[in-house]
Tab-separated table of C-alpha atoms in Angstrom:
chain	number	residue	atom	x	y	z
A	113	MET	CA	-0.194	-0.035	-0.214
A	114	TYR	CA	1.124	3.643	-0.644
A	115	PHE	CA	0.192	6.860	1.158
A	116	SER	CA	0.566	10.203	-0.852
A	117	LEU	CA	0.086	13.880	-0.466
A	118	LEU	CA	-0.675	15.974	-3.468
A	119	THR	CA	-0.115	19.768	-2.872
A	120	PRO	CA	0.143	22.624	-5.179
A	121	VAL	CA	3.765	23.528	-6.312
A	122	GLU	CA	5.246	26.733	-4.827
A	123	GLY	CA	4.330	29.684	-7.113
A	124	HIS	CA	1.780	27.867	-8.901
A	125	GLU	CA	-0.992	27.970	-6.323
A	126	ARG	CA	-3.256	30.181	-8.517
A	127	ALA	CA	-3.210	27.375	-11.349
A	128	ALA	CA	-3.629	24.500	-9.122
A	129	ILE	CA	-6.531	26.173	-7.421
A	130	HIS	CA	-8.248	26.876	-10.648
A	131	GLN	CA	-8.059	23.449	-11.622
A	132	ARG	CA	-9.811	22.005	-8.764
A	133	LEU	CA	-13.145	24.126	-8.561
A	134	ALA	CA	-15.487	21.523	-10.019
A	135	GLY	CA	-16.615	19.484	-7.131
A	136	PRO	CA	-16.140	15.555	-5.829
A	137	TYR	CA	-16.771	14.066	-9.407
A	138	ALA	CA	-14.174	16.020	-11.013
A	139	ASP	CA	-11.705	15.435	-8.300
A	140	HIS	CA	-12.358	11.716	-8.719
A	141	GLN	CA	-11.934	11.839	-12.331
A	142	TRP	CA	-8.710	14.039	-12.142
A	143	LEU	CA	-6.940	11.551	-9.590
A	144	TRP	CA	-7.854	8.630	-11.723
A	145	ARG	CA	-4.769	10.093	-13.960
A	146	LEU	CA	-2.370	9.092	-11.138
A	147	PHE	CA	-3.030	5.585	-11.682
A	148	PRO	CA	-3.110	4.671	-15.309
A	149	ALA	CA	-4.927	1.319	-16.391
A	150	ALA	CA	-6.727	-0.181	-18.773
A	151	PRO	CA	-10.588	0.657	-19.213
A	152	GLY	CA	-12.538	-1.210	-16.641
A	153	THR	CA	-9.989	-1.423	-14.034
A	154	PRO	CA	-11.567	-1.255	-10.819
A	155	ARG	CA	-10.764	2.091	-8.726
A	156	ASP	CA	-7.858	0.812	-6.194
A	157	PHE	CA	-7.386	3.976	-4.472
A	158	MET	CA	-9.114	6.497	-1.831
A	159	PHE	CA	-8.630	9.911	-1.345
A	160	ARG	CA	-9.439	13.062	1.018
A	161	ARG	CA	-9.465	16.582	-0.079
A	162	HIS	CA	-8.606	19.099	2.597
A	163	ASP	CA	-8.730	22.798	1.925
A	164	HIS	CA	-6.757	25.226	4.196
A	165	ASP	CA	-6.657	29.008	3.582
A	166	GLY	CA	-8.592	28.260	0.070
A	167	VAL	CA	-5.573	25.831	-1.049
A	168	PRO	CA	-6.595	22.247	-1.716
A	169	ARG	CA	-4.440	19.482	-1.023
A	170	TYR	CA	-5.169	15.630	-1.414
A	171	TYR	CA	-4.362	12.434	0.978
A	172	VAL	CA	-4.293	9.236	-1.073
A	173	VAL	CA	-4.269	5.727	-0.033
A	174	SER	CA	-3.602	3.289	-3.011
A	175	HIS	CA	-2.638	-0.124	-3.974
A	176	ARG	CA	-0.436	0.912	-6.765
A	177	ALA	CA	2.271	3.655	-6.493
A	178	PRO	CA	0.976	6.932	-8.360
A	179	THR	CA	2.668	8.910	-11.104
A	180	PRO	CA	2.951	12.785	-11.403
A	181	ILE	CA	0.125	14.324	-13.352
A	182	ASP	CA	0.560	18.035	-13.540
A	183	ASP	CA	3.259	20.386	-13.202
A	184	ALA	CA	1.438	22.778	-10.909
A	185	TRP	CA	1.030	19.903	-8.300
A	186	HIS	CA	3.750	18.265	-6.122
A	187	LEU	CA	3.425	14.547	-5.403
A	188	GLN	CA	4.968	13.048	-2.277
A	189	CYS	CA	4.625	8.955	-1.895
A	190	ARG	CA	5.676	6.748	0.841
A	191	ASP	CA	5.025	2.844	1.502
A	192	TYR	CA	2.038	2.734	3.871
A	193	ALA	CA	2.139	-0.251	6.484
A	194	PRO	CA	0.662	1.013	9.823
A	195	ASN	CA	1.820	-0.908	12.850
A	196	VAL	CA	-0.532	-0.541	15.593
A	197	GLU	CA	-1.227	-2.486	18.862
A	198	VAL	CA	-4.191	-3.310	21.006
A	199	GLY	CA	-4.874	-0.441	23.242
A	200	GLU	CA	-3.048	2.280	21.324
A	201	GLN	CA	-5.005	5.583	21.269
A	202	LEU	CA	-5.111	7.638	18.056
A	203	GLN	CA	-6.239	10.896	16.826
A	204	PHE	CA	-8.320	10.581	13.747
A	205	GLU	CA	-9.780	12.529	11.262
A	206	LEU	CA	-12.655	11.124	8.756
A	207	ARG	CA	-14.712	12.493	5.781
A	208	VAL	CA	-17.478	9.956	5.832
A	209	ASN	CA	-20.963	9.258	4.090
A	210	PRO	CA	-22.979	7.920	7.103
A	211	THR	CA	-25.970	5.680	5.819
A	212	VAL	CA	-28.455	3.228	7.192
A	213	ARG	CA	-30.062	0.673	4.719
A	214	HIS	CA	-33.771	0.324	5.150
A	215	ALA	CA	-36.424	-1.787	3.031
A	216	ARG	CA	-39.331	0.161	1.895
A	217	ASP	CA	-41.950	-0.664	-0.649
A	218	GLY	CA	-40.159	-4.016	-1.303
A	219	LYS	CA	-36.750	-2.235	-2.074
A	220	SER	CA	-33.949	-1.927	0.225
A	221	LYS	CA	-31.984	1.757	0.061
A	222	ARG	CA	-29.411	3.515	1.891
A	223	HIS	CA	-30.629	6.330	3.735
A	224	ASP	CA	-28.621	9.590	5.369
A	225	VAL	CA	-28.355	8.825	9.151
A	226	VAL	CA	-29.250	12.738	9.744
A	227	ILE	CA	-32.236	12.499	7.800
A	228	GLU	CA	-33.470	9.253	9.448
A	229	ALA	CA	-32.777	10.777	12.677
A	230	LYS	CA	-35.119	13.914	11.733
A	231	LYS	CA	-37.737	11.401	10.469
A	232	THR	CA	-37.459	9.464	13.692
A	233	LEU	CA	-37.931	12.509	15.925
A	234	LEU	CA	-41.056	13.742	13.904
A	235	ARG	CA	-42.685	10.605	13.804
A	236	GLU	CA	-42.572	10.477	17.688
A	237	ARG	CA	-44.014	13.873	17.791
A	238	GLY	CA	-46.659	13.203	15.064
A	239	LEU	CA	-45.149	15.876	12.901
A	240	GLN	CA	-44.675	16.138	9.309
A	241	ARG	CA	-41.927	18.509	8.678
A	242	TRP	CA	-38.789	19.838	10.589
A	243	ASP	CA	-40.182	23.501	10.299
A	244	ASP	CA	-43.106	22.176	12.150
A	245	TRP	CA	-41.497	21.446	15.267
A	246	GLN	CA	-41.479	24.846	17.527
A	247	GLY	CA	-40.777	23.536	20.725
A	248	ASP	CA	-37.983	24.368	23.120
A	249	ASP	CA	-36.686	20.738	22.839
A	250	LYS	CA	-36.074	20.852	19.008
A	251	PRO	CA	-32.350	20.069	18.942
A	252	ALA	CA	-29.988	21.994	16.921
A	253	LEU	CA	-28.878	20.801	13.526
A	254	GLN	CA	-25.466	20.736	14.709
A	255	GLU	CA	-26.332	18.612	17.876
A	256	LEU	CA	-28.425	16.189	15.659
A	257	VAL	CA	-25.558	15.636	13.219
A	258	HIS	CA	-23.087	15.112	16.102
A	259	GLN	CA	-25.462	12.654	17.799
A	260	ALA	CA	-26.426	10.671	14.778
A	261	CYS	CA	-23.116	10.511	13.008
A	262	GLY	CA	-21.196	9.895	15.951
A	263	ALA	CA	-23.618	6.984	17.168
A	264	TRP	CA	-23.056	5.681	13.424
A	265	LEU	CA	-19.379	5.596	13.721
A	266	ALA	CA	-19.366	3.931	17.240
A	267	ARG	CA	-21.492	1.173	16.103
A	268	ARG	CA	-19.131	0.447	13.429
A	269	GLY	CA	-16.145	0.398	15.681
A	270	GLU	CA	-16.300	-2.920	16.766
A	271	ALA	CA	-16.202	-4.705	13.514
A	272	LEU	CA	-13.528	-2.093	12.274
A	273	GLY	CA	-11.158	-2.790	15.096
A	274	PHE	CA	-11.648	0.327	17.388
A	275	GLU	CA	-13.488	2.026	20.262
A	276	LEU	CA	-14.598	5.148	19.687
A	277	ASP	CA	-14.079	7.950	22.455
A	278	ALA	CA	-17.420	9.594	22.014
A	279	ASP	CA	-16.416	12.491	24.536
A	280	THR	CA	-13.888	13.941	22.093
A	281	VAL	CA	-15.731	13.459	18.650
A	282	LEU	CA	-16.235	16.687	16.904
A	283	VAL	CA	-18.311	17.470	13.870
A	284	GLU	CA	-16.543	19.932	11.736
A	285	ALA	CA	-18.765	20.002	8.769
A	286	TYR	CA	-22.123	18.512	7.413
A	287	GLU	CA	-22.429	19.002	3.549
A	288	GLN	CA	-25.184	17.789	0.980
A	289	HIS	CA	-23.431	17.195	-2.475
A	290	ARG	CA	-25.605	17.382	-5.721
A	291	GLU	CA	-24.312	17.361	-9.066
A	292	LYS	CA	-26.203	16.926	-12.322
A	293	ARG	CA	-24.460	14.242	-14.136
A	294	GLU	CA	-25.418	11.126	-15.960
A	295	GLY	CA	-27.502	9.339	-13.027
A	296	SER	CA	-27.398	12.495	-10.736
A	297	LEU	CA	-24.881	12.521	-8.158
A	298	GLN	CA	-26.166	13.265	-4.760
A	299	PHE	CA	-24.474	12.277	-1.354
A	300	THR	CA	-23.896	13.706	2.164
A	301	SER	CA	-20.257	14.119	3.598
A	302	VAL	CA	-19.707	14.846	7.493
A	303	ASP	CA	-16.386	15.679	8.556
A	304	LEU	CA	-15.385	13.966	12.216
A	305	ARG	CA	-12.420	14.228	14.365
A	306	GLY	CA	-11.687	12.885	17.699
A	307	ARG	CA	-9.861	9.941	19.312
A	308	LEU	CA	-10.259	6.165	19.200
A	309	THR	CA	-8.653	2.975	20.654
A	310	VAL	CA	-7.331	0.169	18.767
A	311	THR	CA	-9.111	-3.041	19.576
A	312	ASP	CA	-8.049	-5.080	16.949
A	313	PRO	CA	-5.028	-4.036	14.867
A	314	GLN	CA	-5.992	-6.393	11.913
A	315	ALA	CA	-9.425	-4.984	11.629
A	316	PHE	CA	-8.327	-1.634	11.942
A	317	ASN	CA	-5.675	-1.890	9.374
A	318	ALA	CA	-8.326	-3.070	6.879
A	319	ALA	CA	-10.320	-0.021	7.657
A	320	LEU	CA	-7.351	2.008	7.033
A	321	PHE	CA	-6.730	0.467	3.885
A	322	ASN	CA	-10.261	0.022	2.386
A	323	GLY	CA	-11.978	2.996	4.207
A	324	ILE	CA	-15.328	3.375	5.940
A	325	GLY	CA	-18.628	3.901	4.776
A	326	HIS	CA	-19.888	4.606	0.679
A	327	ALA	CA	-19.071	7.328	-1.467
A	328	LYS	CA	-15.368	6.566	-1.458
A	329	ALA	CA	-15.018	7.311	-5.080
A	330	PHE	CA	-15.859	10.873	-4.256
A	331	GLY	CA	-13.492	11.640	-1.380
A	332	CYS	CA	-15.327	9.927	1.540
A	333	GLY	CA	-14.369	7.026	3.696
A	334	LEU	CA	-10.455	7.372	4.310
A	335	LEU	CA	-9.468	7.139	7.746
A	336	LEU	CA	-6.647	9.429	8.819
A	337	VAL	CA	-4.914	8.787	11.926
A	338	ARG	CA	-1.709	9.842	14.073
A	339	ARG	CA	-0.295	8.906	17.311
A	340	ILE	CA	-1.147	11.317	20.308
A	341	GLY	CA	1.701	13.223	21.551
């Protein structure tokens, strides 16, 4: 496995930023150029875009070593072989597409966990729309996102080889993406950070290599970790 960082070349920031204004689908298509392959080859990389002071950078985990794609971008790559132990505490960052699958009208479909949490609360109160809820007990959207997405990640921790420290989890962004393309691209992303404890190194490494959740082709699922201290 390989871990790569793609950053604008000094002096070429404007050109690099101009290239990357089109959204998640365009990022996905552009990053494919790092990994030239025959048509029909399955995607074998994940990425996370992180904008700092308006300047984008990309973290990429891949099965193949990437190749440079543009003079405006600097590519750094190293072997990726994490060595974690049971009980080790790590700081994490994760952009994720948190969904749950429900069968409705005879069809099984994934649903956004925040929207599902809203629907549950509305049903409990006999309401149809979120704006109809006027009581003081109505949670703020940030609180609802925190509770629903934190619980979603914690439930997956056992299978993914970690235990979430719920008190440290922060929600930094909740965004609904919609792009009018063939098939209509639509998904939700949530940016989370906090601490976790490794409970199963083998399962945890699989999560680092394979990601968490869906929409991985569009910049979700890559778990970034670092040792505390």
